[in-house]
Amino acid sequence: MNIEHQEQMQKVLSALKSMTVKNFFFVGCGGSKAALGPGDYFMDRELNLPSKVYTSNEFIHLNPKTLGENSVVITRSHSGTTPETVDATKFARDKGAMTIAISMDMASPLCREAEYVVHYNYKDGSDAVDGDTGMFWALIFNIINALSPNEKYDRLLNQLSNLENLFEVNKKNTYDAAFDFGKRNKREKLIYTMASGAYFDQAYSFTSCLLMEMLWIHSNAIHSGEYFHGPFEVTDYDVPFLVIVGDGPSRPLDDRALEFAQKFSDKIEVVDVQKLDYLKVDADLRAYFGPAIIGAVLRQYADGLAEHTGHPLSVRRYMWKMEY
Amino acid sequence: MNIEHQEQMQKVLSALKSMTVKNFFFVGCGGSKAALGPGDYFMDRELNLPSKVYTSNEFIHLNPKTLGENSVVITRSHSGTTPETVDATKFARDKGAMTIAISMDMASPLCREAEYVVHYNYKDGSDAVDGDTGMFWALIFNIINALSPNEKYDRLLNQLSNLENLFEVNKKNTYDAAFDFGKRNKREKLIYTMASGAYFDQAYSFTSCLLMEMLWIHSNAIHSGEYFHGPFEVTDYDVPFLVIVGDGPSRPLDDRALEFAQKFSDKIEVVDVQKLDYLKVDADLRAYFGPAIIGAVLRQYADGLAEHTGHPLSVRRYMWKMEY
């Protein structure tokens, strides 16, 4: 981690030590909200403190009663300009909460509104440990380790230095499958996604930002645990699903949903996190690393669709083109 | 409320008074999880205690660290037989939490596992105050009133006696619109839903249980606050959306999403909660009653689709027909 990033992290941790934390709020929109999801998931499992995720505008209008001076509000926006998230940060700070903004741009409105900032590098060729996933994982597990110290978090934080290689190797290993997925699915107007646990937000992000936003393909991110309670009735031989089978505690949910889906649909694509190459990551830390790696792998499945549909991921019809 | 129901409620409230409540968990699957959602929403706004919703199997596998002797876990299953929810109740009770099960069948496995039970009547011609919505609203606002007393909750609980008439009048007022929606949309293979606040779970339920499960129509429940952060790019002249415009604090989110959607799609159906007839409900209590009434209204939109597609809501291809 570079020195600027280390200093930001130290400021956050010092501030945390000087307060009594009562709860955590994760607040963002779309892909940024989804990117915060694993933070909520891991805190839920590891910390004896409540946490919750909100889409920014709902957070403001709902106005949670537990939000106050003992709250930590972590907001996130890639550009740092998302108006709802800037407003949510101001709203939380006005309530006396400790605010931490995550963005690639320190000069952005979001970072100006927040008391603490966590910057990440973006497409500048620097090591992945300083990128969006590396910095977010560092933030979350530094916080968890500060509030509930455990040697496994020390190891986890050290082994974030593997991220760059983990991304590279696993992207290479899944490239062919991802592009073949694009070829086989290029005529599809609708592709469902499915996942659970810390991976659910990856499915949500793939559905909302990659399929719907960037590729104009209809979709819905179905929680594997919810599949049998309604959604599974749309399963048919010609209905495509991209199923993430995670390697965390909820893997049995994914396995069960996958087994059923494969029985009745001929168009099931499986992304099995257990088949990733974890390189030098300790075996007991894999469930923390899987959700960090899978995003880079999944991106290639969207690249595959873009390649074969001739619809670049950069094309929009509304976003950035008009006021809304 | 009938005597059996009153006694159940009193037992819950007495037990609550004898413990120090630290947090609430709402746990269920599919439509039952969605039905619990407004409880989480209202507690979030009104109580200075954390609450969170989980799908049952995720709840067990995630194993939230804050779950313990000071927790209240509210589980729900219509039949009381949903295996994941029965297991979740047992899991929570083993952790020392206070468990409250909601079901129409007191002899069900769910109700046998839970320490406390809240029964609701189902299709027996009794007053709606004893039905699923009436009993759940009574439970939630009795709990909120016990922990944070306010005269408005007393009025709210009293005015639940209006539910029967509210259902009847508002179903009647929206019947034609709902059946016309069915006629206009009978050829659609995909219909999105959209909502926010306490209404989001109504959209989720309509999407998962009515459109996908009962009608085999593809769908996705989009949060109005998330619409502009990805999903809105699928909007086009021929893409249908059913938009619930709520009457609570997040109505501005719905208004904004609706305005955009109507500009680019010719197939927008609006269900405006402000146009409901609230009869004798006090003006300051409407935001509590809207989410209680809208489910009965929305059901008619599914009835309209069933009528015009000739696909009865009772038809399934997998559910109840095989092991899974």
XYZ file of C-alpha atoms in Angstrom:
648
model
C 0.000 0.000 0.000
C 1.400 3.419 -0.908
C 2.162 6.030 1.734
C -0.860 8.263 1.033
C -3.145 5.235 1.415
C -1.381 4.102 4.593
C -1.820 7.543 6.106
C -5.537 7.608 5.250
C -6.002 4.197 6.843
C -4.151 5.274 9.994
C -6.360 8.356 10.334
C -9.490 6.188 10.116
C -8.169 3.734 12.698
C -7.080 6.481 15.109
C -10.496 8.091 14.876
C -12.212 4.738 15.496
C -10.139 4.230 18.648
C -11.239 7.581 20.017
C -14.957 6.806 19.749
C -17.419 4.166 20.908
C -18.783 2.606 17.745
C -22.426 1.556 17.971
C -23.159 0.647 14.361
C -21.999 0.745 10.735
C -23.866 1.972 7.683
C -22.778 1.258 4.109
C -24.249 3.764 1.678
C -23.888 4.018 -2.087
C -25.714 3.577 -5.402
C -25.657 0.792 -8.017
C -22.220 -0.730 -8.513
C -20.788 1.236 -5.587
C -23.521 -0.011 -3.280
C -22.847 -3.558 -4.483
C -19.114 -3.068 -3.916
C -19.859 -2.155 -0.284
C -21.949 -5.314 0.195
C -19.085 -7.659 1.156
C -18.122 -5.184 3.903
C -21.575 -5.534 5.411
C -21.440 -9.322 4.994
C -18.073 -9.727 6.701
C -18.943 -7.347 9.545
C -22.161 -9.295 10.082
C -20.152 -12.499 10.500
C -17.143 -11.174 12.354
C -18.152 -8.183 14.480
C -20.518 -7.956 17.405
C -21.914 -4.697 16.022
C -24.831 -4.127 13.651
C -24.316 -3.045 10.050
C -26.654 -2.387 7.165
C -26.494 -1.362 3.492
C -28.670 1.351 1.942
C -29.006 2.914 -1.470
C -28.050 6.549 -0.835
C -31.341 8.336 -1.407
C -33.315 5.781 0.606
C -30.827 6.237 3.456
C -31.605 9.956 3.571
C -35.373 9.638 3.261
C -35.668 6.666 5.602
C -33.502 8.470 8.144
C -32.579 5.480 10.352
C -33.224 6.226 13.999
C -30.009 4.484 15.097
C -27.887 6.903 13.029
C -25.967 9.295 15.270
C -22.701 10.246 16.910
C -21.704 6.642 17.541
C -22.277 5.602 13.957
C -19.705 4.976 11.246
C -21.046 5.689 7.758
C -18.997 4.364 4.853
C -19.994 5.901 1.521
C -18.620 5.092 -1.905
C -18.707 6.516 -5.418
C -16.184 5.754 -8.140
C -16.052 9.301 -9.487
C -17.044 10.826 -6.158
C -19.762 12.824 -7.937
C -22.906 10.686 -7.431
C -25.264 13.382 -6.076
C -27.321 11.048 -3.838
C -24.165 9.706 -2.204
C -22.659 13.165 -1.714
C -25.941 14.204 -0.060
C -26.026 11.046 2.084
C -22.508 11.785 3.340
C -23.470 15.337 4.256
C -26.647 14.039 5.911
C -24.717 11.521 8.016
C -22.069 14.053 8.997
C -24.735 16.544 10.052
C -26.095 13.823 12.337
C -22.703 13.593 14.005
C -21.686 10.264 12.485
C -18.100 9.470 11.545
C -18.065 9.536 7.738
C -15.592 7.680 5.523
C -15.776 8.251 1.762
C -14.234 5.858 -0.751
C -13.453 7.128 -4.241
C -10.800 7.293 -6.934
C -10.890 11.108 -6.824
C -9.835 12.941 -3.663
C -10.885 16.288 -5.152
C -14.443 15.077 -5.722
C -17.524 16.503 -3.955
C -17.911 13.203 -2.077
C -14.441 13.393 -0.572
C -14.934 17.044 0.331
C -18.104 16.206 2.282
C -16.611 13.299 4.259
C -14.549 13.609 7.403
C -12.266 10.714 6.378
C -11.317 9.529 2.934
C -10.020 6.327 1.430
C -8.602 6.769 -2.043
C -8.060 4.004 -4.558
C -5.999 3.995 -7.717
C -7.753 3.388 -11.005
C -6.173 2.149 -14.211
C -2.800 3.745 -13.514
C -0.799 0.518 -13.648
C -0.135 0.471 -9.909
C -0.420 -2.711 -7.838
C -3.957 -4.021 -7.204
C -3.421 -3.618 -3.471
C -3.899 0.133 -4.075
C -6.922 -0.411 -6.343
C -10.620 -0.416 -5.473
C -10.846 -3.965 -4.118
C -7.474 -3.867 -2.351
C -8.226 -0.636 -0.559
C -11.757 -1.654 0.421
C -10.636 -5.026 1.773
C -7.848 -3.236 3.674
C -10.349 -0.774 5.150
C -12.869 -3.410 6.230
C -10.398 -5.829 7.761
C -8.390 -3.090 9.420
C -11.614 -1.921 11.051
C -12.618 -5.455 12.057
C -9.106 -6.122 13.380
C -9.121 -2.870 15.355
C -12.438 -3.695 17.020
C -11.991 -7.453 17.404
C -8.294 -8.301 16.965
C -7.345 -11.706 15.566
C -4.119 -12.930 14.006
C -6.027 -14.183 10.956
C -6.840 -10.588 10.019
C -3.130 -9.708 10.240
C -2.404 -12.526 7.809
C -5.301 -11.506 5.597
C -4.066 -7.911 5.409
C -0.535 -9.088 4.611
C -1.753 -11.431 1.915
C -3.616 -8.662 0.093
C -0.236 -8.222 -1.588
C -1.212 -11.306 -3.632
C -4.188 -9.542 -5.225
C -2.366 -8.393 -8.343
C -1.256 -11.942 -9.165
C -4.594 -13.408 -8.135
C -6.413 -11.146 -10.570
C -3.947 -11.860 -13.364
C -3.834 -15.634 -13.009
C -7.571 -16.113 -12.511
C -8.512 -13.803 -15.345
C -6.178 -15.786 -17.604
C -7.620 -19.115 -16.402
C -11.232 -18.071 -17.065
C -10.761 -16.012 -20.219
C -11.742 -18.762 -22.665
C -14.828 -19.802 -20.667
C -15.941 -16.163 -20.433
C -15.596 -15.512 -24.148
C -17.293 -18.808 -24.995
C -20.159 -17.719 -22.716
C -20.390 -14.545 -24.791
C -20.541 -16.519 -28.015
C -23.212 -18.942 -26.798
C -25.349 -16.175 -25.289
C -25.010 -13.396 -27.838
C -28.619 -13.749 -29.050
C -30.107 -13.764 -25.532
C -32.375 -10.877 -24.539
C -32.473 -11.983 -20.896
C -29.887 -13.630 -18.635
C -30.553 -14.244 -14.949
C -27.769 -14.249 -12.364
C -27.708 -16.139 -9.085
C -25.504 -16.121 -5.965
C -25.593 -15.934 -2.171
C -23.508 -14.818 0.792
C -20.704 -12.365 0.049
C -21.228 -13.138 -3.658
C -24.810 -11.950 -3.884
C -23.703 -8.381 -4.484
C -21.472 -9.567 -7.320
C -24.552 -11.026 -8.993
C -26.431 -7.783 -8.310
C -23.619 -5.736 -9.813
C -23.328 -7.993 -12.871
C -27.095 -7.769 -13.380
C -27.533 -4.023 -12.816
C -24.323 -2.555 -14.197
C -23.000 -5.043 -16.742
C -26.069 -6.755 -18.210
C -28.760 -4.071 -17.870
C -26.722 -0.873 -18.023
C -23.856 -1.728 -20.346
C -25.345 -4.470 -22.519
C -29.098 -3.689 -22.436
C -29.808 -7.315 -21.585
C -32.735 -7.939 -19.218
C -31.809 -9.532 -15.936
C -32.533 -10.096 -12.260
C -30.057 -11.082 -9.555
C -31.719 -13.929 -7.683
C -30.497 -14.937 -4.233
C -29.851 -18.714 -4.327
C -31.778 -19.025 -1.067
C -34.784 -17.257 -2.586
C -34.743 -19.163 -5.892
C -37.041 -21.949 -4.670
C -39.509 -19.497 -3.163
C -40.880 -18.054 -6.385
C -38.264 -17.310 -9.056
C -37.458 -20.948 -9.927
C -40.799 -21.291 -11.711
C -39.418 -19.244 -14.667
C -36.692 -21.853 -15.187
C -37.067 -23.577 -18.555
C -34.848 -25.268 -21.144
C -34.137 -21.995 -22.939
C -33.764 -19.592 -19.977
C -30.106 -18.651 -19.312
C -28.659 -18.272 -15.825
C -25.165 -17.255 -14.778
C -24.694 -18.971 -11.410
C -21.882 -17.970 -9.055
C -21.116 -20.897 -6.771
C -19.279 -19.323 -3.857
C -16.756 -20.833 -1.485
C -18.075 -19.290 1.735
C -20.532 -20.649 4.319
C -23.526 -20.335 1.979
C -22.094 -22.533 -0.789
C -24.718 -25.239 -0.033
C -27.424 -22.755 -1.090
C -25.707 -22.220 -4.450
C -25.134 -25.953 -4.961
C -28.795 -26.719 -4.380
C -30.030 -23.967 -6.713
C -27.506 -24.948 -9.386
C -28.482 -28.615 -9.276
C -32.113 -27.743 -9.871
C -31.429 -25.129 -12.537
C -29.165 -27.508 -14.461
C -31.902 -30.131 -14.482
C -34.392 -27.874 -16.253
C -32.360 -25.355 -18.250
C -29.858 -26.111 -21.014
C -28.314 -22.660 -20.605
C -26.630 -22.662 -17.211
C -23.220 -21.052 -16.922
C -21.367 -21.870 -13.699
C -18.676 -19.679 -12.224
C -17.305 -21.853 -9.427
C -15.201 -19.861 -6.987
C -13.635 -23.034 -5.578
C -11.963 -23.566 -8.944
C -10.065 -20.285 -8.687
C -6.324 -20.475 -8.166
C -5.658 -18.975 -4.723
C -1.865 -18.989 -5.162
C -0.180 -18.113 -1.854
C -3.347 -17.361 0.114
C -3.691 -19.425 3.313
C -6.424 -22.059 3.092
C -8.364 -20.576 6.028
C -8.421 -17.168 4.326
C -9.897 -18.279 1.004
C -13.472 -17.362 1.921
C -12.234 -13.785 2.402
C -10.419 -13.694 -0.930
C -12.969 -15.338 -3.231
C -15.328 -12.342 -3.200
C -12.318 -10.083 -3.851
C -11.238 -11.942 -6.980
C -14.548 -12.876 -8.574
C -15.407 -9.370 -9.793
C -12.408 -9.262 -12.120
C -13.295 -12.721 -13.426
C -16.954 -11.841 -14.019
C -16.025 -8.700 -15.892
C -14.654 -10.961 -18.613
C -18.062 -12.606 -19.038
C -19.412 -9.161 -19.882
C -16.443 -8.557 -22.187
C -17.324 -11.828 -23.918
C -20.909 -10.678 -24.474
C -19.685 -7.277 -25.709
C -17.316 -8.929 -28.174
C -19.912 -11.262 -29.654
C -22.878 -8.878 -29.654
C -20.780 -6.009 -31.046
C -22.222 -3.827 -28.253
C -19.260 -2.197 -26.448
C -19.574 -1.878 -22.664
C -19.013 1.866 -23.009
C -22.238 2.525 -24.941
C -25.150 4.200 -23.122
C -28.452 5.622 -24.300
C -29.301 7.768 -21.261
C -26.428 7.845 -18.755
C -24.149 10.892 -19.148
C -26.275 12.008 -22.123
C -29.070 13.918 -20.441
C -30.338 15.309 -17.149
C -32.423 12.963 -15.034
C -58.756 -8.866 17.235
C -60.061 -12.196 18.530
C -59.230 -13.447 22.023
C -56.682 -16.081 20.947
C -54.806 -13.411 18.972
C -54.990 -10.930 21.851
C -53.540 -13.515 24.213
C -50.673 -14.299 21.844
C -49.873 -10.610 21.520
C -49.918 -10.139 25.297
C -47.501 -13.030 25.771
C -45.071 -11.477 23.292
C -45.295 -8.079 24.964
C -44.847 -9.495 28.470
C -41.777 -11.429 27.339
C -40.327 -8.296 25.698
C -40.736 -6.359 28.946
C -38.791 -8.986 30.867
C -35.733 -8.781 28.598
C -33.289 -6.168 27.318
C -33.731 -6.146 23.563
C -30.531 -5.474 21.626
C -31.672 -6.166 18.087
C -34.363 -7.572 15.788
C -34.023 -10.097 12.991
C -36.715 -10.747 10.404
C -36.295 -14.141 8.784
C -38.326 -15.834 6.068
C -38.314 -16.930 2.427
C -39.874 -15.440 -0.707
C -43.283 -13.884 -0.118
C -42.982 -14.376 3.649
C -39.630 -12.583 3.711
C -41.162 -9.768 1.663
C -44.120 -9.607 4.037
C -41.681 -9.073 6.932
C -39.940 -6.208 5.096
C -42.254 -3.401 6.242
C -41.567 -4.464 9.847
C -37.857 -3.895 9.295
C -38.565 -0.603 7.525
C -40.777 0.787 10.280
C -38.444 -0.343 13.063
C -35.562 1.321 11.218
C -37.462 4.608 11.214
C -39.101 4.452 14.595
C -36.923 2.463 16.995
C -33.450 3.175 18.287
C -32.533 -0.497 17.840
C -31.009 -2.251 14.840
C -33.023 -4.612 12.668
C -32.250 -6.605 9.553
C -33.994 -8.975 7.136
C -32.536 -12.306 5.970
C -33.661 -15.104 3.738
C -33.834 -18.066 6.126
C -31.026 -20.270 4.855
C -28.609 -17.341 4.518
C -29.430 -16.365 8.106
C -28.307 -19.798 9.310
C -25.163 -20.016 7.185
C -24.125 -16.408 7.723
C -24.671 -16.822 11.458
C -24.756 -13.132 12.440
C -22.417 -12.422 15.329
C -24.909 -10.061 16.989
C -27.483 -12.858 17.313
C -27.867 -13.957 20.923
C -29.890 -13.839 24.120
C -30.837 -10.206 23.660
C -32.114 -10.739 20.132
C -35.698 -10.991 18.944
C -36.070 -13.161 15.839
C -39.358 -12.893 13.977
C -39.881 -15.717 11.479
C -42.765 -16.203 9.093
C -44.170 -18.903 6.849
C -47.742 -19.026 5.568
C -48.111 -22.795 5.959
C -45.526 -22.942 8.731
C -43.764 -25.755 6.867
C -40.982 -23.937 4.951
C -38.006 -26.109 5.993
C -35.400 -23.293 5.882
C -37.560 -21.092 8.112
C -38.291 -23.897 10.570
C -34.527 -24.528 10.757
C -33.786 -20.806 11.159
C -36.211 -20.621 14.074
C -34.575 -23.589 15.766
C -31.143 -22.081 15.074
C -32.121 -18.750 16.642
C -33.736 -20.395 19.639
C -30.623 -22.521 20.239
C -28.660 -19.265 20.332
C -30.891 -18.052 23.145
C -32.831 -15.510 21.092
C -36.488 -14.805 21.702
C -38.307 -16.372 18.735
C -41.698 -15.296 17.404
C -43.224 -17.330 14.572
C -45.988 -15.984 12.363
C -48.169 -18.448 10.462
C -51.744 -19.387 9.628
C -51.221 -22.841 11.199
C -50.487 -23.132 14.911
C -49.924 -26.896 14.588
C -47.178 -26.383 11.987
C -43.492 -27.303 12.503
C -42.624 -23.582 12.504
C -44.959 -22.807 15.391
C -43.721 -25.833 17.312
C -40.115 -24.602 17.053
C -40.806 -21.024 18.156
C -41.123 -19.845 21.730
C -43.897 -17.384 20.832
C -46.465 -17.568 18.081
C -48.640 -15.108 16.225
C -51.452 -16.747 14.312
C -53.397 -15.161 11.479
C -56.676 -16.206 9.941
C -56.734 -17.135 6.293
C -59.751 -17.132 4.004
C -62.217 -17.945 6.755
C -64.377 -14.856 6.297
C -63.220 -13.255 9.536
C -62.327 -9.570 9.789
C -59.056 -8.485 8.122
C -57.750 -7.304 11.479
C -57.232 -11.012 12.268
C -55.688 -11.746 8.857
C -52.029 -11.770 7.813
C -51.571 -8.016 7.371
C -53.689 -7.052 10.360
C -51.855 -9.373 12.728
C -48.404 -8.412 11.453
C -49.112 -4.693 11.714
C -50.495 -5.272 15.222
C -47.364 -7.196 16.208
C -44.906 -4.630 14.838
C -46.609 -1.557 16.233
C -47.335 -3.182 19.565
C -43.606 -3.931 19.828
C -42.623 -0.417 18.748
C -45.169 1.080 21.150
C -43.901 -1.090 24.014
C -40.284 -0.038 23.467
C -40.902 3.586 22.479
C -44.426 4.579 23.511
C -46.274 7.222 21.499
C -49.959 8.054 21.279
C -49.829 7.795 17.493
C -49.180 4.047 17.794
C -52.243 3.724 20.032
C -54.313 5.412 17.342
C -52.689 3.284 14.646
C -53.490 0.063 16.495
C -57.076 1.200 17.045
C -57.521 2.133 13.411
C -56.436 -1.309 12.212
C -60.146 -2.031 12.625
C -60.560 -0.139 9.338
C -58.502 -2.696 7.386
C -61.454 -4.789 6.207
C -63.177 -1.766 4.684
C -59.920 -0.350 3.358
C -59.234 -3.574 1.472
C -62.759 -3.785 0.130
C -63.094 -0.182 -1.033
C -59.625 0.065 -2.561
C -59.880 -3.264 -4.337
C -63.166 -2.108 -5.802
C -61.705 1.260 -6.857
C -58.725 -0.320 -8.650
C -60.390 -3.406 -10.117
C -60.950 -1.973 -13.590
C -57.418 -0.568 -13.859
C -55.956 -3.897 -12.761
C -57.927 -5.932 -15.283
C -57.168 -3.434 -18.037
C -53.472 -3.822 -17.143
C -53.904 -7.563 -17.635
C -55.491 -7.054 -21.035
C -52.818 -4.661 -22.277
C -49.947 -6.797 -20.980
C -51.152 -10.303 -21.734
C -48.572 -10.830 -24.511
C -45.628 -9.575 -22.433
C -42.881 -12.055 -21.555
C -41.211 -9.615 -19.143
C -42.609 -6.947 -16.807
C -40.362 -4.980 -14.433
C -41.616 -3.666 -11.122
C -40.319 -0.634 -9.236
C -40.809 0.825 -5.744
C -38.941 2.150 -2.707
C -39.286 2.535 1.045
C -41.832 0.283 2.746
C -43.186 -0.544 -0.719
C -40.024 -2.089 -2.120
C -40.914 -5.468 -0.663
C -44.315 -5.278 -2.334
C -42.539 -4.937 -5.675
C -40.235 -7.810 -4.712
C -43.196 -9.981 -3.786
C -45.116 -9.117 -6.958
C -42.013 -9.899 -9.039
C -40.978 -13.140 -7.310
C -44.286 -14.699 -6.319
C -46.898 -13.316 -8.699
C -45.059 -12.647 -11.968
C -42.252 -15.228 -11.888
C -43.789 -18.002 -9.795
C -47.475 -17.858 -10.632
C -47.464 -16.365 -14.138
C -44.035 -17.438 -15.511
C -43.394 -13.855 -16.601
C -39.781 -12.670 -16.337
C -39.233 -9.793 -13.944
C -36.955 -7.907 -11.595
C -37.973 -5.674 -8.704
C -35.926 -2.505 -9.123
C -35.509 -0.085 -6.228
C -36.499 3.389 -7.499
C -33.318 4.774 -5.953
C -31.201 2.237 -7.849
C -32.972 2.666 -11.198
C -30.670 5.468 -12.411
C -27.546 3.569 -11.392
C -27.706 0.841 -13.997
C -31.163 -0.644 -14.606
C -32.655 2.416 -16.353
C -30.589 1.667 -19.463
C -32.967 -1.226 -20.338
C -35.866 1.222 -20.525
C -37.280 1.418 -24.051
C -40.603 2.175 -25.715
C -41.721 -1.456 -25.518
C -40.432 -2.436 -22.050
C -43.245 -2.653 -19.450
C -42.859 -1.465 -15.867
C -45.332 -1.610 -13.012
C -44.358 1.333 -10.799
C -45.628 1.655 -7.239
C -45.540 5.314 -6.229
C -45.639 5.224 -2.452
C -46.900 7.808 -0.002
C -44.086 7.556 2.541
C -40.862 9.555 2.907
C -39.294 8.020 -0.214
C -42.064 9.071 -2.608
C -39.684 11.574 -4.309
C -37.546 8.602 -5.427
C -40.552 6.961 -7.065
C -41.677 10.230 -8.684
C -38.270 10.771 -10.236
C -37.996 7.218 -11.564
C -41.548 7.311 -12.887
C -41.035 10.595 -14.709
C -38.023 9.196 -16.523
C -39.589 5.817 -17.281
C -42.726 7.443 -18.691
C -40.589 9.548 -21.022
C -39.001 6.531 -22.707
C -41.449 3.656 -22.326
C -45.025 3.493 -23.641
C -45.826 0.680 -21.230
C -45.733 2.199 -17.760
C -48.419 1.196 -15.296
C -48.640 3.424 -12.221
C -50.092 2.287 -8.913
C -50.233 5.517 -6.928
C -50.730 4.893 -3.231
C -51.776 8.507 -2.647
C -54.876 7.831 -4.735
C -56.084 5.131 -2.357
C -59.138 5.891 -0.265
C -57.974 5.954 3.360
C -61.500 6.191 4.765
C -61.355 6.874 8.524
C -57.572 6.649 8.898
C -55.990 9.765 10.445
C -53.950 11.793 7.938
C -50.731 11.417 9.946
C -51.126 7.629 9.935
C -51.499 7.170 6.174
C -47.839 6.327 5.598
C -48.332 3.381 7.975
C -51.459 2.172 6.229
C -50.468 2.483 2.569
C -48.063 -0.478 2.683
C -50.784 -2.489 4.462
C -53.391 -1.927 1.757
C -51.320 -2.054 -1.428
C -50.778 -5.825 -1.398
C -54.475 -6.530 -1.785
C -54.669 -3.988 -4.611
C -51.641 -5.413 -6.436
C -53.017 -8.929 -6.240
C -55.727 -7.785 -8.657
C -53.085 -6.813 -11.226
C -51.938 -10.433 -11.154
C -55.560 -11.589 -11.357
C -55.916 -9.375 -14.438
C -52.922 -11.025 -16.089
C -54.213 -14.478 -15.136
C -57.620 -13.715 -16.644
C -56.256 -12.436 -19.955
C -53.410 -14.934 -20.379
C -55.589 -17.882 -19.358
C -52.803 -18.909 -16.948
C -54.396 -19.368 -13.491
C -52.326 -18.181 -10.528
C -52.597 -21.679 -9.048
C -50.583 -23.391 -11.827
C -47.018 -24.500 -11.071
C -44.503 -26.586 -12.972
C -42.131 -27.413 -10.108
C -43.486 -26.193 -6.760
C -45.331 -28.889 -4.800
C -44.751 -31.312 -7.696
C -41.300 -32.673 -6.893
C -38.523 -32.767 -4.354
C -35.940 -30.008 -4.603
